């Protein structure tokens, strides 16, 4: 079975995730989940098993995100509002080397914060710094060696070992989340929602106390889920993109030329402009492919007996969608092991997306924020590549493209030099 999956990575991964919705949409209840229970209340969406609660909350999230501009011009305005702060920070670094790690995390976090909390944070704000620190630390800790020790030897979970830091971080994040909810409860006007939290509180009022799963503990974990996912994945993809672009000046220059040709006298791009920028579109997608930010997606399990590629898979079997394998599979990509936009261009130079491209997963548990992430990546990359030129510092030595492993993959810290292309 393993050999078959390796040989047919794209086919297996897509067939697996595209099975009928209830076949593999479950989440395995295991020792690992018991370990996680000590760090969270287990109410959330990403790590909740398939069922009526999951369906209700996913439907609610999709509707609410659309109401707050997902896929619309109003969301573009939110992104450009945050981009102005990114540009200001880069303007201060012109002619110098700078590290983009914190900048991209701050920007991605603020964009999703405007939807969830109705507010943005200054880049030196302590709350923003704490949220990002908690997320980045736990992303590494929970997929490190101590996580395996805790999973294998349950008796050590109460010992003061390094993994306790993950539980402490989770508790701090939950308190900050509850503080935001309590502030909204005091300042909201029912029926006039300002953001995601207000919408959820309105939904709680509408449903009443009838056994509904729309409750405050669920909201607390929900906004942490969405905040983490909307911050970490987008920022790490941007970090990967600019790492490769700063070391591939020819690709960066081709993007710039296409952007200038298409936009001409326009002040800024809109998301629809992507259809007239095949090369830039290819670069954005190639950055996602190479970043491989969530290589193993979210673990699934079968909710009933099923079959895949002729193999019988019993109910309750752990399913690990190896997205990373699919996105670097020989035979599915022209250049599977190198950064090359040609992976997304046909012979006529037109943008073409192979089936093996699935950074947001596929099937009923596909990433909730796919639309927002795609818009962010395109608008941010186009705007920054049009205004600035990025290069690998001459005194930095050879770049190290090996990622740091965790729940998500992230590039190792690096610096890049910034040169101004245009001032308007």
mmCIF file of C-alpha atoms in Angstrom:
data_model
loop_
_atom_site.group_PDB
_atom_site.id
_atom_site.type_symbol
_atom_site.label_atom_id
_atom_site.label_comp_id
_atom_site.label_asym_id
_atom_site.label_seq_id
_atom_site.Cartn_x
_atom_site.Cartn_y
_atom_site.Cartn_z
ATOM 1 C CA UNK A 1 0.000 0.000 0.000
ATOM 2 C CA UNK A 2 2.795 2.433 0.928
ATOM 3 C CA UNK A 3 4.622 1.663 -2.302
ATOM 4 C CA UNK A 4 1.448 2.223 -4.315
ATOM 5 C CA UNK A 5 0.801 5.554 -2.585
ATOM 6 C CA UNK A 6 4.372 6.686 -3.206
ATOM 7 C CA UNK A 7 4.159 5.813 -6.877
ATOM 8 C CA UNK A 8 0.810 7.538 -7.318
ATOM 9 C CA UNK A 9 1.104 10.374 -4.793
ATOM 10 C CA UNK A 10 -1.092 12.908 -6.569
ATOM 11 C CA UNK A 11 -3.692 10.326 -7.526
ATOM 12 C CA UNK A 12 -3.812 8.749 -4.074
ATOM 13 C CA UNK A 13 -3.886 12.044 -2.173
ATOM 14 C CA UNK A 14 -6.615 13.575 -4.330
ATOM 15 C CA UNK A 15 -8.723 10.401 -4.446
ATOM 16 C CA UNK A 16 -8.368 10.056 -0.699
ATOM 17 C CA UNK A 17 -9.474 13.611 0.102
ATOM 18 C CA UNK A 18 -12.146 13.642 -2.601
ATOM 19 C CA UNK A 19 -13.863 10.484 -1.314
ATOM 20 C CA UNK A 20 -17.529 10.984 -0.318
ATOM 21 C CA UNK A 21 -17.603 13.623 2.401
ATOM 22 C CA UNK A 22 -18.307 11.297 5.307
ATOM 23 C CA UNK A 23 -15.807 8.579 4.336
ATOM 24 C CA UNK A 24 -12.537 10.119 5.522
ATOM 25 C CA UNK A 25 -13.518 13.490 6.961
ATOM 26 C CA UNK A 26 -13.136 12.278 10.531
ATOM 27 C CA UNK A 27 -10.253 12.964 12.880
ATOM 28 C CA UNK A 28 -8.530 10.163 14.745
ATOM 29 C CA UNK A 29 -9.200 10.002 18.480
ATOM 30 C CA UNK A 30 -5.872 8.842 19.857
ATOM 31 C CA UNK A 31 -3.275 9.289 22.546
ATOM 32 C CA UNK A 32 -2.200 12.393 20.683
ATOM 33 C CA UNK A 33 -5.647 13.907 21.087
ATOM 34 C CA UNK A 34 -5.535 13.170 24.815
ATOM 35 C CA UNK A 35 -2.199 14.990 24.927
ATOM 36 C CA UNK A 36 -3.717 17.952 23.106
ATOM 37 C CA UNK A 37 -6.612 18.066 25.553
ATOM 38 C CA UNK A 38 -4.226 19.172 28.250
ATOM 39 C CA UNK A 39 -3.274 22.207 26.173
ATOM 40 C CA UNK A 40 -6.694 23.182 24.828
ATOM 41 C CA UNK A 41 -10.357 22.699 25.596
ATOM 42 C CA UNK A 42 -10.578 20.756 22.304
ATOM 43 C CA UNK A 43 -13.296 23.033 20.978
ATOM 44 C CA UNK A 44 -12.250 24.429 17.620
ATOM 45 C CA UNK A 45 -12.695 23.637 13.933
ATOM 46 C CA UNK A 46 -9.399 22.472 12.455
ATOM 47 C CA UNK A 47 -9.068 19.637 14.986
ATOM 48 C CA UNK A 48 -12.734 18.768 15.474
ATOM 49 C CA UNK A 49 -14.119 15.457 14.230
ATOM 50 C CA UNK A 50 -16.559 15.401 11.321
ATOM 51 C CA UNK A 51 -20.141 15.798 12.474
ATOM 52 C CA UNK A 52 -23.027 18.226 12.853
ATOM 53 C CA UNK A 53 -21.030 20.658 15.023
ATOM 54 C CA UNK A 54 -18.176 20.771 12.510
ATOM 55 C CA UNK A 55 -20.597 21.257 9.601
ATOM 56 C CA UNK A 56 -22.498 24.040 11.392
ATOM 57 C CA UNK A 57 -19.357 25.923 12.316
ATOM 58 C CA UNK A 58 -17.738 25.551 8.923
ATOM 59 C CA UNK A 59 -20.909 26.785 7.202
ATOM 60 C CA UNK A 60 -21.086 29.715 9.616
ATOM 61 C CA UNK A 61 -17.424 30.628 9.034
ATOM 62 C CA UNK A 62 -17.721 30.556 5.245
ATOM 63 C CA UNK A 63 -20.843 32.724 5.315
ATOM 64 C CA UNK A 64 -19.294 35.193 7.777
ATOM 65 C CA UNK A 65 -16.030 35.482 5.858
ATOM 66 C CA UNK A 66 -17.985 36.202 2.673
ATOM 67 C CA UNK A 67 -20.044 38.830 4.485
ATOM 68 C CA UNK A 68 -16.834 40.554 5.533
ATOM 69 C CA UNK A 69 -15.488 40.695 2.017
ATOM 70 C CA UNK A 70 -13.856 37.370 1.196
ATOM 71 C CA UNK A 71 -13.367 37.390 -2.561
ATOM 72 C CA UNK A 72 -14.659 40.965 -2.859
ATOM 73 C CA UNK A 73 -13.144 44.398 -3.356
ATOM 74 C CA UNK A 74 -13.655 45.219 0.315
ATOM 75 C CA UNK A 75 -11.168 42.487 1.235
ATOM 76 C CA UNK A 76 -8.689 43.934 -1.246
ATOM 77 C CA UNK A 77 -9.034 47.247 0.590
ATOM 78 C CA UNK A 78 -8.236 45.537 3.903
ATOM 79 C CA UNK A 79 -5.127 43.983 2.366
ATOM 80 C CA UNK A 80 -3.967 47.259 0.836
ATOM 81 C CA UNK A 81 -4.597 49.015 4.126
ATOM 82 C CA UNK A 82 -2.094 46.686 5.781
ATOM 83 C CA UNK A 83 0.268 46.818 2.812
ATOM 84 C CA UNK A 84 0.770 50.531 3.409
ATOM 85 C CA UNK A 85 2.465 49.665 6.710
ATOM 86 C CA UNK A 86 4.622 46.995 5.054
ATOM 87 C CA UNK A 87 5.711 49.511 2.411
ATOM 88 C CA UNK A 88 6.545 52.064 5.104
ATOM 89 C CA UNK A 89 8.750 49.516 6.860
ATOM 90 C CA UNK A 90 10.502 48.554 3.631
ATOM 91 C CA UNK A 91 10.982 52.227 2.709
ATOM 92 C CA UNK A 92 13.003 52.600 5.901
ATOM 93 C CA UNK A 93 15.199 49.671 4.831
ATOM 94 C CA UNK A 94 16.027 50.926 1.325
ATOM 95 C CA UNK A 95 19.749 50.597 0.677
ATOM 96 C CA UNK A 96 20.170 48.233 3.619
ATOM 97 C CA UNK A 97 19.692 44.591 4.537
ATOM 98 C CA UNK A 98 16.617 43.651 6.527
ATOM 99 C CA UNK A 99 15.044 40.501 7.927
ATOM 100 C CA UNK A 100 11.436 40.064 6.743
ATOM 101 C CA UNK A 101 10.388 37.406 9.285
ATOM 102 C CA UNK A 102 8.541 39.606 11.755
ATOM 103 C CA UNK A 103 7.216 41.967 9.090
ATOM 104 C CA UNK A 104 5.365 39.272 7.133
ATOM 105 C CA UNK A 105 3.999 37.661 10.301
ATOM 106 C CA UNK A 106 2.730 41.047 11.503
ATOM 107 C CA UNK A 107 1.075 41.818 8.179
ATOM 108 C CA UNK A 108 -0.637 38.433 7.790
ATOM 109 C CA UNK A 109 -1.804 38.551 11.400
ATOM 110 C CA UNK A 110 -3.268 42.039 11.069
ATOM 111 C CA UNK A 111 -5.208 41.197 7.908
ATOM 112 C CA UNK A 112 -7.019 38.315 9.589
ATOM 113 C CA UNK A 113 -7.351 40.369 12.813
ATOM 114 C CA UNK A 114 -9.415 43.000 10.989
ATOM 115 C CA UNK A 115 -11.908 40.268 10.100
ATOM 116 C CA UNK A 116 -11.892 38.430 13.434
ATOM 117 C CA UNK A 117 -11.536 41.304 15.912
ATOM 118 C CA UNK A 118 -12.318 44.393 13.827
ATOM 119 C CA UNK A 119 -8.958 45.930 14.676
ATOM 120 C CA UNK A 120 -5.315 46.016 13.619
ATOM 121 C CA UNK A 121 -2.242 46.298 15.823
ATOM 122 C CA UNK A 122 0.793 48.501 15.441
ATOM 123 C CA UNK A 123 3.864 46.398 14.723
ATOM 124 C CA UNK A 124 5.334 47.283 18.120
ATOM 125 C CA UNK A 125 2.114 46.424 19.980
ATOM 126 C CA UNK A 126 2.730 43.928 22.794
ATOM 127 C CA UNK A 127 -0.461 41.946 22.111
ATOM 128 C CA UNK A 128 0.566 41.348 18.491
ATOM 129 C CA UNK A 129 4.078 40.348 19.554
ATOM 130 C CA UNK A 130 2.728 37.899 22.136
ATOM 131 C CA UNK A 131 0.208 36.280 19.757
ATOM 132 C CA UNK A 132 2.847 35.711 17.084
ATOM 133 C CA UNK A 133 5.413 34.452 19.604
ATOM 134 C CA UNK A 134 2.906 31.953 21.015
ATOM 135 C CA UNK A 135 1.907 30.703 17.569
ATOM 136 C CA UNK A 136 5.436 30.323 16.208
ATOM 137 C CA UNK A 137 6.729 28.651 19.380
ATOM 138 C CA UNK A 138 3.895 26.142 19.577
ATOM 139 C CA UNK A 139 4.106 25.355 15.868
ATOM 140 C CA UNK A 140 7.647 24.109 16.521
ATOM 141 C CA UNK A 141 7.185 22.560 19.986
ATOM 142 C CA UNK A 142 4.127 20.468 19.132
ATOM 143 C CA UNK A 143 5.908 18.774 16.263
ATOM 144 C CA UNK A 144 9.260 18.346 17.989
ATOM 145 C CA UNK A 145 10.897 15.504 19.931
ATOM 146 C CA UNK A 146 9.196 16.346 23.235
ATOM 147 C CA UNK A 147 5.796 15.973 21.582
ATOM 148 C CA UNK A 148 6.727 12.397 20.680
ATOM 149 C CA UNK A 149 7.866 11.738 24.265
ATOM 150 C CA UNK A 150 4.560 13.044 25.639
ATOM 151 C CA UNK A 151 2.602 11.003 23.119
ATOM 152 C CA UNK A 152 4.524 7.796 23.824
ATOM 153 C CA UNK A 153 4.812 8.049 27.610
ATOM 154 C CA UNK A 154 1.606 9.573 29.028
ATOM 155 C CA UNK A 155 2.897 9.344 32.591
ATOM 156 C CA UNK A 156 5.428 12.165 31.974
ATOM 157 C CA UNK A 157 2.848 14.742 30.919
ATOM 158 C CA UNK A 158 2.629 16.250 34.390
ATOM 159 C CA UNK A 159 6.401 16.538 34.745
ATOM 160 C CA UNK A 160 8.057 19.961 34.346
ATOM 161 C CA UNK A 161 9.591 19.105 30.974
ATOM 162 C CA UNK A 162 10.106 21.487 27.998
ATOM 163 C CA UNK A 163 6.774 20.575 26.409
ATOM 164 C CA UNK A 164 4.983 22.227 29.328
ATOM 165 C CA UNK A 165 5.840 25.477 27.538
ATOM 166 C CA UNK A 166 3.324 24.554 24.835
ATOM 167 C CA UNK A 167 0.581 24.165 27.441
ATOM 168 C CA UNK A 168 1.539 27.466 29.076
ATOM 169 C CA UNK A 169 1.481 29.210 25.683
ATOM 170 C CA UNK A 170 -1.941 27.740 24.918
ATOM 171 C CA UNK A 171 -3.296 28.994 28.242
ATOM 172 C CA UNK A 172 -1.990 32.519 27.574
ATOM 173 C CA UNK A 173 -3.493 32.539 24.071
ATOM 174 C CA UNK A 174 -6.838 31.344 25.414
ATOM 175 C CA UNK A 175 -6.903 34.088 28.052
ATOM 176 C CA UNK A 176 -6.109 36.737 25.430
ATOM 177 C CA UNK A 177 -8.855 35.320 23.238
ATOM 178 C CA UNK A 178 -11.387 35.435 26.090
ATOM 179 C CA UNK A 179 -10.386 39.020 26.895
ATOM 180 C CA UNK A 180 -11.230 39.987 23.309
ATOM 181 C CA UNK A 181 -14.577 38.204 23.530
ATOM 182 C CA UNK A 182 -15.457 39.883 26.839
ATOM 183 C CA UNK A 183 -14.574 43.293 25.402
ATOM 184 C CA UNK A 184 -16.864 42.623 22.446
ATOM 185 C CA UNK A 185 -19.696 41.562 24.765
ATOM 186 C CA UNK A 186 -19.462 44.927 26.537
ATOM 187 C CA UNK A 187 -19.231 47.094 23.412
ATOM 188 C CA UNK A 188 -21.340 45.299 20.791
ATOM 189 C CA UNK A 189 -24.731 46.345 19.478
ATOM 190 C CA UNK A 190 -26.704 43.116 18.857
ATOM 191 C CA UNK A 191 -27.654 42.765 15.206
ATOM 192 C CA UNK A 192 -24.974 45.209 14.061
ATOM 193 C CA UNK A 193 -21.860 43.025 13.852
ATOM 194 C CA UNK A 194 -18.475 44.690 13.431
ATOM 195 C CA UNK A 195 -16.469 41.509 12.952
ATOM 196 C CA UNK A 196 -16.403 37.718 13.301
ATOM 197 C CA UNK A 197 -16.724 37.752 17.102
ATOM 198 C CA UNK A 198 -19.841 39.930 16.963
ATOM 199 C CA UNK A 199 -21.373 37.645 14.322
ATOM 200 C CA UNK A 200 -20.750 34.613 16.512
ATOM 201 C CA UNK A 201 -22.271 36.309 19.561
ATOM 202 C CA UNK A 202 -25.322 37.206 17.449
ATOM 203 C CA UNK A 203 -25.576 33.556 16.399
ATOM 204 C CA UNK A 204 -25.415 32.484 20.050
ATOM 205 C CA UNK A 205 -28.276 34.866 20.862
ATOM 206 C CA UNK A 206 -30.334 33.520 17.975
ATOM 207 C CA UNK A 207 -29.862 29.875 18.929
ATOM 208 C CA UNK A 208 -30.352 30.349 22.661
ATOM 209 C CA UNK A 209 -29.552 27.672 25.225
ATOM 210 C CA UNK A 210 -31.021 24.715 23.359
ATOM 211 C CA UNK A 211 -27.994 22.462 23.409
ATOM 212 C CA UNK A 212 -26.353 24.424 20.614
ATOM 213 C CA UNK A 213 -22.610 23.991 20.102
ATOM 214 C CA UNK A 214 -22.344 27.755 19.536
ATOM 215 C CA UNK A 215 -20.919 28.594 22.958
ATOM 216 C CA UNK A 216 -18.186 30.888 24.276
ATOM 217 C CA UNK A 217 -15.514 28.187 24.789
ATOM 218 C CA UNK A 218 -16.028 27.152 21.169
ATOM 219 C CA UNK A 219 -15.724 30.776 20.004
ATOM 220 C CA UNK A 220 -12.521 31.179 22.010
ATOM 221 C CA UNK A 221 -10.860 28.227 20.273
ATOM 222 C CA UNK A 222 -12.396 29.118 16.914
ATOM 223 C CA UNK A 223 -10.776 32.539 16.697
ATOM 224 C CA UNK A 224 -7.448 31.072 17.845
ATOM 225 C CA UNK A 225 -7.726 28.447 15.097
ATOM 226 C CA UNK A 226 -8.472 31.033 12.432
ATOM 227 C CA UNK A 227 -5.915 33.538 13.718
ATOM 228 C CA UNK A 228 -3.110 30.960 13.795
ATOM 229 C CA UNK A 229 -3.983 29.470 10.409
ATOM 230 C CA UNK A 230 -4.380 32.886 8.803
ATOM 231 C CA UNK A 231 -1.078 34.123 10.207
ATOM 232 C CA UNK A 232 1.406 31.266 10.073
ATOM 233 C CA UNK A 233 0.717 29.738 6.663
ATOM 234 C CA UNK A 234 0.521 32.986 4.683
ATOM 235 C CA UNK A 235 3.575 34.534 6.332
ATOM 236 C CA UNK A 236 5.681 31.406 5.803
ATOM 237 C CA UNK A 237 4.672 31.264 2.142
ATOM 238 C CA UNK A 238 5.670 34.911 1.696
ATOM 239 C CA UNK A 239 8.977 34.270 3.459
ATOM 240 C CA UNK A 240 9.654 31.380 1.091
ATOM 241 C CA UNK A 241 8.665 33.438 -1.942
ATOM 242 C CA UNK A 242 11.036 36.309 -1.161
ATOM 243 C CA UNK A 243 13.847 33.956 -0.159
ATOM 244 C CA UNK A 244 13.735 32.412 -3.630
ATOM 245 C CA UNK A 245 13.046 35.666 -5.464
ATOM 246 C CA UNK A 246 16.002 37.390 -3.803
ATOM 247 C CA UNK A 247 18.247 34.554 -4.994
ATOM 248 C CA UNK A 248 16.692 34.335 -8.480
ATOM 249 C CA UNK A 249 16.958 37.903 -9.865
ATOM 250 C CA UNK A 250 16.042 36.774 -13.387
ATOM 251 C CA UNK A 251 12.656 35.483 -12.210
ATOM 252 C CA UNK A 252 12.084 38.614 -10.146
ATOM 253 C CA UNK A 253 12.862 40.830 -13.142
ATOM 254 C CA UNK A 254 10.442 38.957 -15.423
ATOM 255 C CA UNK A 255 7.714 39.443 -12.821
ATOM 256 C CA UNK A 256 8.446 43.159 -12.624
ATOM 257 C CA UNK A 257 8.327 43.598 -16.398
ATOM 258 C CA UNK A 258 4.997 41.786 -16.656
ATOM 259 C CA UNK A 259 3.504 43.741 -13.747
ATOM 260 C CA UNK A 260 4.530 47.069 -15.283
ATOM 261 C CA UNK A 261 3.234 46.090 -18.716
ATOM 262 C CA UNK A 262 -0.166 45.025 -17.387
ATOM 263 C CA UNK A 263 -0.763 47.766 -14.814
ATOM 264 C CA UNK A 264 0.687 50.665 -16.836
ATOM 265 C CA UNK A 265 -0.604 53.822 -15.100
ATOM 266 C CA UNK A 266 -2.789 52.049 -12.526
ATOM 267 C CA UNK A 267 -1.878 52.875 -8.947
ATOM 268 C CA UNK A 268 -2.377 49.326 -7.757
ATOM 269 C CA UNK A 269 -3.379 45.865 -8.915
ATOM 270 C CA UNK A 270 -6.698 44.202 -8.233
ATOM 271 C CA UNK A 271 -7.132 40.466 -7.780
ATOM 272 C CA UNK A 272 -8.762 40.160 -11.209
ATOM 273 C CA UNK A 273 -5.503 41.362 -12.796
ATOM 274 C CA UNK A 274 -4.038 37.932 -12.106
ATOM 275 C CA UNK A 275 -5.691 36.635 -15.270
ATOM 276 C CA UNK A 276 -3.511 39.012 -17.310
ATOM 277 C CA UNK A 277 -0.311 38.093 -15.467
ATOM 278 C CA UNK A 278 0.395 34.434 -16.278
ATOM 279 C CA UNK A 279 4.069 34.575 -15.329
ATOM 280 C CA UNK A 280 3.457 36.332 -12.014
ATOM 281 C CA UNK A 281 0.617 33.919 -11.287
ATOM 282 C CA UNK A 282 3.029 31.076 -11.964
ATOM 283 C CA UNK A 283 5.575 32.562 -9.553
ATOM 284 C CA UNK A 284 2.963 32.919 -6.800
ATOM 285 C CA UNK A 285 1.866 29.305 -7.225
ATOM 286 C CA UNK A 286 5.428 28.028 -7.509
ATOM 287 C CA UNK A 287 6.195 29.790 -4.225
ATOM 288 C CA UNK A 288 3.319 27.910 -2.617
ATOM 289 C CA UNK A 289 4.479 24.611 -4.089
ATOM 290 C CA UNK A 290 8.063 25.049 -2.916
ATOM 291 C CA UNK A 291 6.994 26.413 0.492
ATOM 292 C CA UNK A 292 4.989 23.233 1.124
ATOM 293 C CA UNK A 293 3.807 24.996 4.259
ATOM 294 C CA UNK A 294 1.557 22.225 5.615
ATOM 295 C CA UNK A 295 3.106 19.099 4.058
ATOM 296 C CA UNK A 296 0.926 16.564 5.893
ATOM 297 C CA UNK A 297 -2.263 18.638 5.946
ATOM 298 C CA UNK A 298 -4.567 17.801 8.859
ATOM 299 C CA UNK A 299 -4.692 14.114 9.763
ATOM 300 C CA UNK A 300 -7.979 12.419 8.859
ATOM 301 C CA UNK A 301 -9.525 9.070 9.719
ATOM 302 C CA UNK A 302 -12.142 6.945 8.026
ATOM 303 C CA UNK A 303 -15.639 7.273 9.460
ATOM 304 C CA UNK A 304 -16.698 3.999 7.855
ATOM 305 C CA UNK A 305 -15.174 1.086 5.931
ATOM 306 C CA UNK A 306 -14.081 2.249 2.487
ATOM 307 C CA UNK A 307 -11.797 1.370 -0.444
ATOM 308 C CA UNK A 308 -8.913 3.260 -2.052
ATOM 309 C CA UNK A 309 -6.936 2.046 -5.082
ATOM 310 C CA UNK A 310 -8.324 -1.431 -4.523
ATOM 311 C CA UNK A 311 -7.332 -1.599 -0.856
ATOM 312 C CA UNK A 312 -9.856 -2.125 1.931
ATOM 313 C CA UNK A 313 -9.498 0.535 4.646
ATOM 314 C CA UNK A 314 -11.388 -0.184 7.895
ATOM 315 C CA UNK A 315 -13.330 2.417 9.830
ATOM 316 C CA UNK A 316 -11.107 4.402 12.213
ATOM 317 C CA UNK A 317 -7.929 4.133 10.115
ATOM 318 C CA UNK A 318 -5.573 7.120 10.381
ATOM 319 C CA UNK A 319 -5.228 8.907 7.031
ATOM 320 C CA UNK A 320 -2.226 11.191 6.484
ATOM 321 C CA UNK A 321 -2.649 13.247 3.269
ATOM 322 C CA UNK A 322 0.953 13.712 2.100
ATOM 323 C CA UNK A 323 0.478 16.960 0.197
ATOM 324 C CA UNK A 324 4.241 17.492 0.061
ATOM 325 C CA UNK A 325 4.722 14.261 -1.853
ATOM 326 C CA UNK A 326 2.073 15.220 -4.395
ATOM 327 C CA UNK A 327 3.585 18.651 -4.971
ATOM 328 C CA UNK A 328 7.057 17.266 -5.696
ATOM 329 C CA UNK A 329 6.099 14.066 -7.448
ATOM 330 C CA UNK A 330 8.145 12.959 -10.428
ATOM 331 C CA UNK A 331 5.998 12.889 -13.545
ATOM 332 C CA UNK A 332 3.554 15.508 -12.286
ATOM 333 C CA UNK A 333 5.929 18.468 -12.563
ATOM 334 C CA UNK A 334 8.414 19.581 -15.203
ATOM 335 C CA UNK A 335 10.916 20.590 -12.515
ATOM 336 C CA UNK A 336 9.742 18.933 -9.288
ATOM 337 C CA UNK A 337 12.849 19.692 -7.214
ATOM 338 C CA UNK A 338 13.658 23.262 -8.200
ATOM 339 C CA UNK A 339 12.061 26.693 -8.034
ATOM 340 C CA UNK A 340 10.838 27.188 -11.587
ATOM 341 C CA UNK A 341 7.633 29.031 -12.645
ATOM 342 C CA UNK A 342 7.551 26.860 -15.777
ATOM 343 C CA UNK A 343 5.851 24.261 -13.592
ATOM 344 C CA UNK A 344 2.704 26.379 -14.016
ATOM 345 C CA UNK A 345 3.104 27.509 -17.632
ATOM 346 C CA UNK A 346 2.165 25.630 -20.786
ATOM 347 C CA UNK A 347 4.080 25.769 -24.067
ATOM 348 C CA UNK A 348 2.249 28.967 -25.047
ATOM 349 C CA UNK A 349 3.297 30.688 -21.807
ATOM 350 C CA UNK A 350 -0.226 30.550 -20.410
ATOM 351 C CA UNK A 351 -0.900 29.853 -16.752
ATOM 352 C CA UNK A 352 -1.856 26.242 -16.122
ATOM 353 C CA UNK A 353 -2.394 24.622 -12.716
ATOM 354 C CA UNK A 354 -1.577 20.889 -12.506
ATOM 355 C CA UNK A 355 -3.914 18.624 -10.533
ATOM 356 C CA UNK A 356 -1.070 17.760 -8.162
ATOM 357 C CA UNK A 357 -1.114 21.333 -6.817
ATOM 358 C CA UNK A 358 -3.046 21.173 -3.545
ATOM 359 C CA UNK A 359 -1.464 23.430 -0.883
ATOM 360 C CA UNK A 360 -4.879 24.016 0.709
ATOM 361 C CA UNK A 361 -5.711 20.296 0.680
ATOM 362 C CA UNK A 362 -8.833 19.098 -1.155
ATOM 363 C CA UNK A 363 -12.202 17.653 -0.252
ATOM 364 C CA UNK A 364 -14.643 18.717 2.481
ATOM 365 C CA UNK A 365 -11.857 19.798 4.873
ATOM 366 C CA UNK A 366 -10.164 22.090 2.348
ATOM 367 C CA UNK A 367 -8.694 25.205 4.001
ATOM 368 C CA UNK A 368 -11.378 27.705 5.046
ATOM 369 C CA UNK A 369 -9.153 30.652 4.221
ATOM 370 C CA UNK A 370 -8.047 29.591 0.741
ATOM 371 C CA UNK A 371 -9.724 32.553 -0.947
ATOM 372 C CA UNK A 372 -8.202 35.065 1.470
ATOM 373 C CA UNK A 373 -4.730 33.506 1.253
ATOM 374 C CA UNK A 374 -4.725 33.493 -2.553
ATOM 375 C CA UNK A 375 -5.742 37.148 -2.648
ATOM 376 C CA UNK A 376 -3.142 38.128 -0.031
ATOM 377 C CA UNK A 377 -0.280 36.345 -1.777
ATOM 378 C CA UNK A 378 -1.035 37.839 -5.181
ATOM 379 C CA UNK A 379 -1.637 41.433 -4.078
ATOM 380 C CA UNK A 380 1.272 41.543 -1.629
ATOM 381 C CA UNK A 381 3.780 40.027 -4.044
ATOM 382 C CA UNK A 382 2.686 42.188 -6.989
ATOM 383 C CA UNK A 383 2.744 45.380 -4.917
ATOM 384 C CA UNK A 384 6.153 44.751 -3.363
ATOM 385 C CA UNK A 385 7.812 43.518 -6.563
ATOM 386 C CA UNK A 386 6.544 46.583 -8.405
ATOM 387 C CA UNK A 387 7.924 49.042 -5.861
ATOM 388 C CA UNK A 388 11.107 47.323 -4.665
ATOM 389 C CA UNK A 389 13.917 45.103 -5.854
ATOM 390 C CA UNK A 390 15.080 42.423 -3.436
ATOM 391 C CA UNK A 391 18.525 40.817 -3.521
ATOM 392 C CA UNK A 392 20.576 38.347 -1.526
ATOM 393 C CA UNK A 393 23.215 40.248 0.516
ATOM 394 C CA UNK A 394 26.739 39.893 -0.849
ATOM 395 C CA UNK A 395 28.161 39.180 2.600
ATOM 396 C CA UNK A 396 25.482 36.644 3.597
ATOM 397 C CA UNK A 397 27.151 33.531 2.205
ATOM 398 C CA UNK A 398 25.204 30.867 0.358
ATOM 399 C CA UNK A 399 21.454 30.760 1.048
ATOM 400 C CA UNK A 400 20.120 27.810 3.027
ATOM 401 C CA UNK A 401 16.817 26.641 1.576
ATOM 402 C CA UNK A 402 16.321 23.871 4.164
ATOM 403 C CA UNK A 403 13.118 24.639 6.085
ATOM 404 C CA UNK A 404 12.626 24.510 9.835
ATOM 405 C CA UNK A 405 10.179 21.714 10.596
ATOM 406 C CA UNK A 406 7.115 22.084 12.793
ATOM 407 C CA UNK A 407 3.345 21.928 12.427
ATOM 408 C CA UNK A 408 4.120 24.200 9.489
ATOM 409 C CA UNK A 409 7.353 24.534 7.538
ATOM 410 C CA UNK A 410 9.137 27.877 7.672
ATOM 411 C CA UNK A 411 12.363 29.115 6.070
ATOM 412 C CA UNK A 412 15.360 29.652 8.300
ATOM 413 C CA UNK A 413 15.839 33.322 9.240
ATOM 414 C CA UNK A 414 17.474 35.299 6.451
ATOM 415 C CA UNK A 415 18.116 38.864 5.330
ATOM 416 C CA UNK A 416 17.628 40.574 1.980
ATOM 417 C CA UNK A 417 18.720 43.931 0.599
ATOM 418 C CA UNK A 418 16.023 46.358 -0.500
ATOM 419 C CA UNK A 419 16.297 48.758 -3.447
ATOM 420 C CA UNK A 420 13.598 51.241 -4.457
ATOM 421 C CA UNK A 421 12.250 50.876 -8.015
ATOM 422 C CA UNK A 422 9.544 53.554 -7.974
ATOM 423 C CA UNK A 423 8.418 56.245 -5.550
ATOM 424 C CA UNK A 424 4.747 56.764 -6.352
#
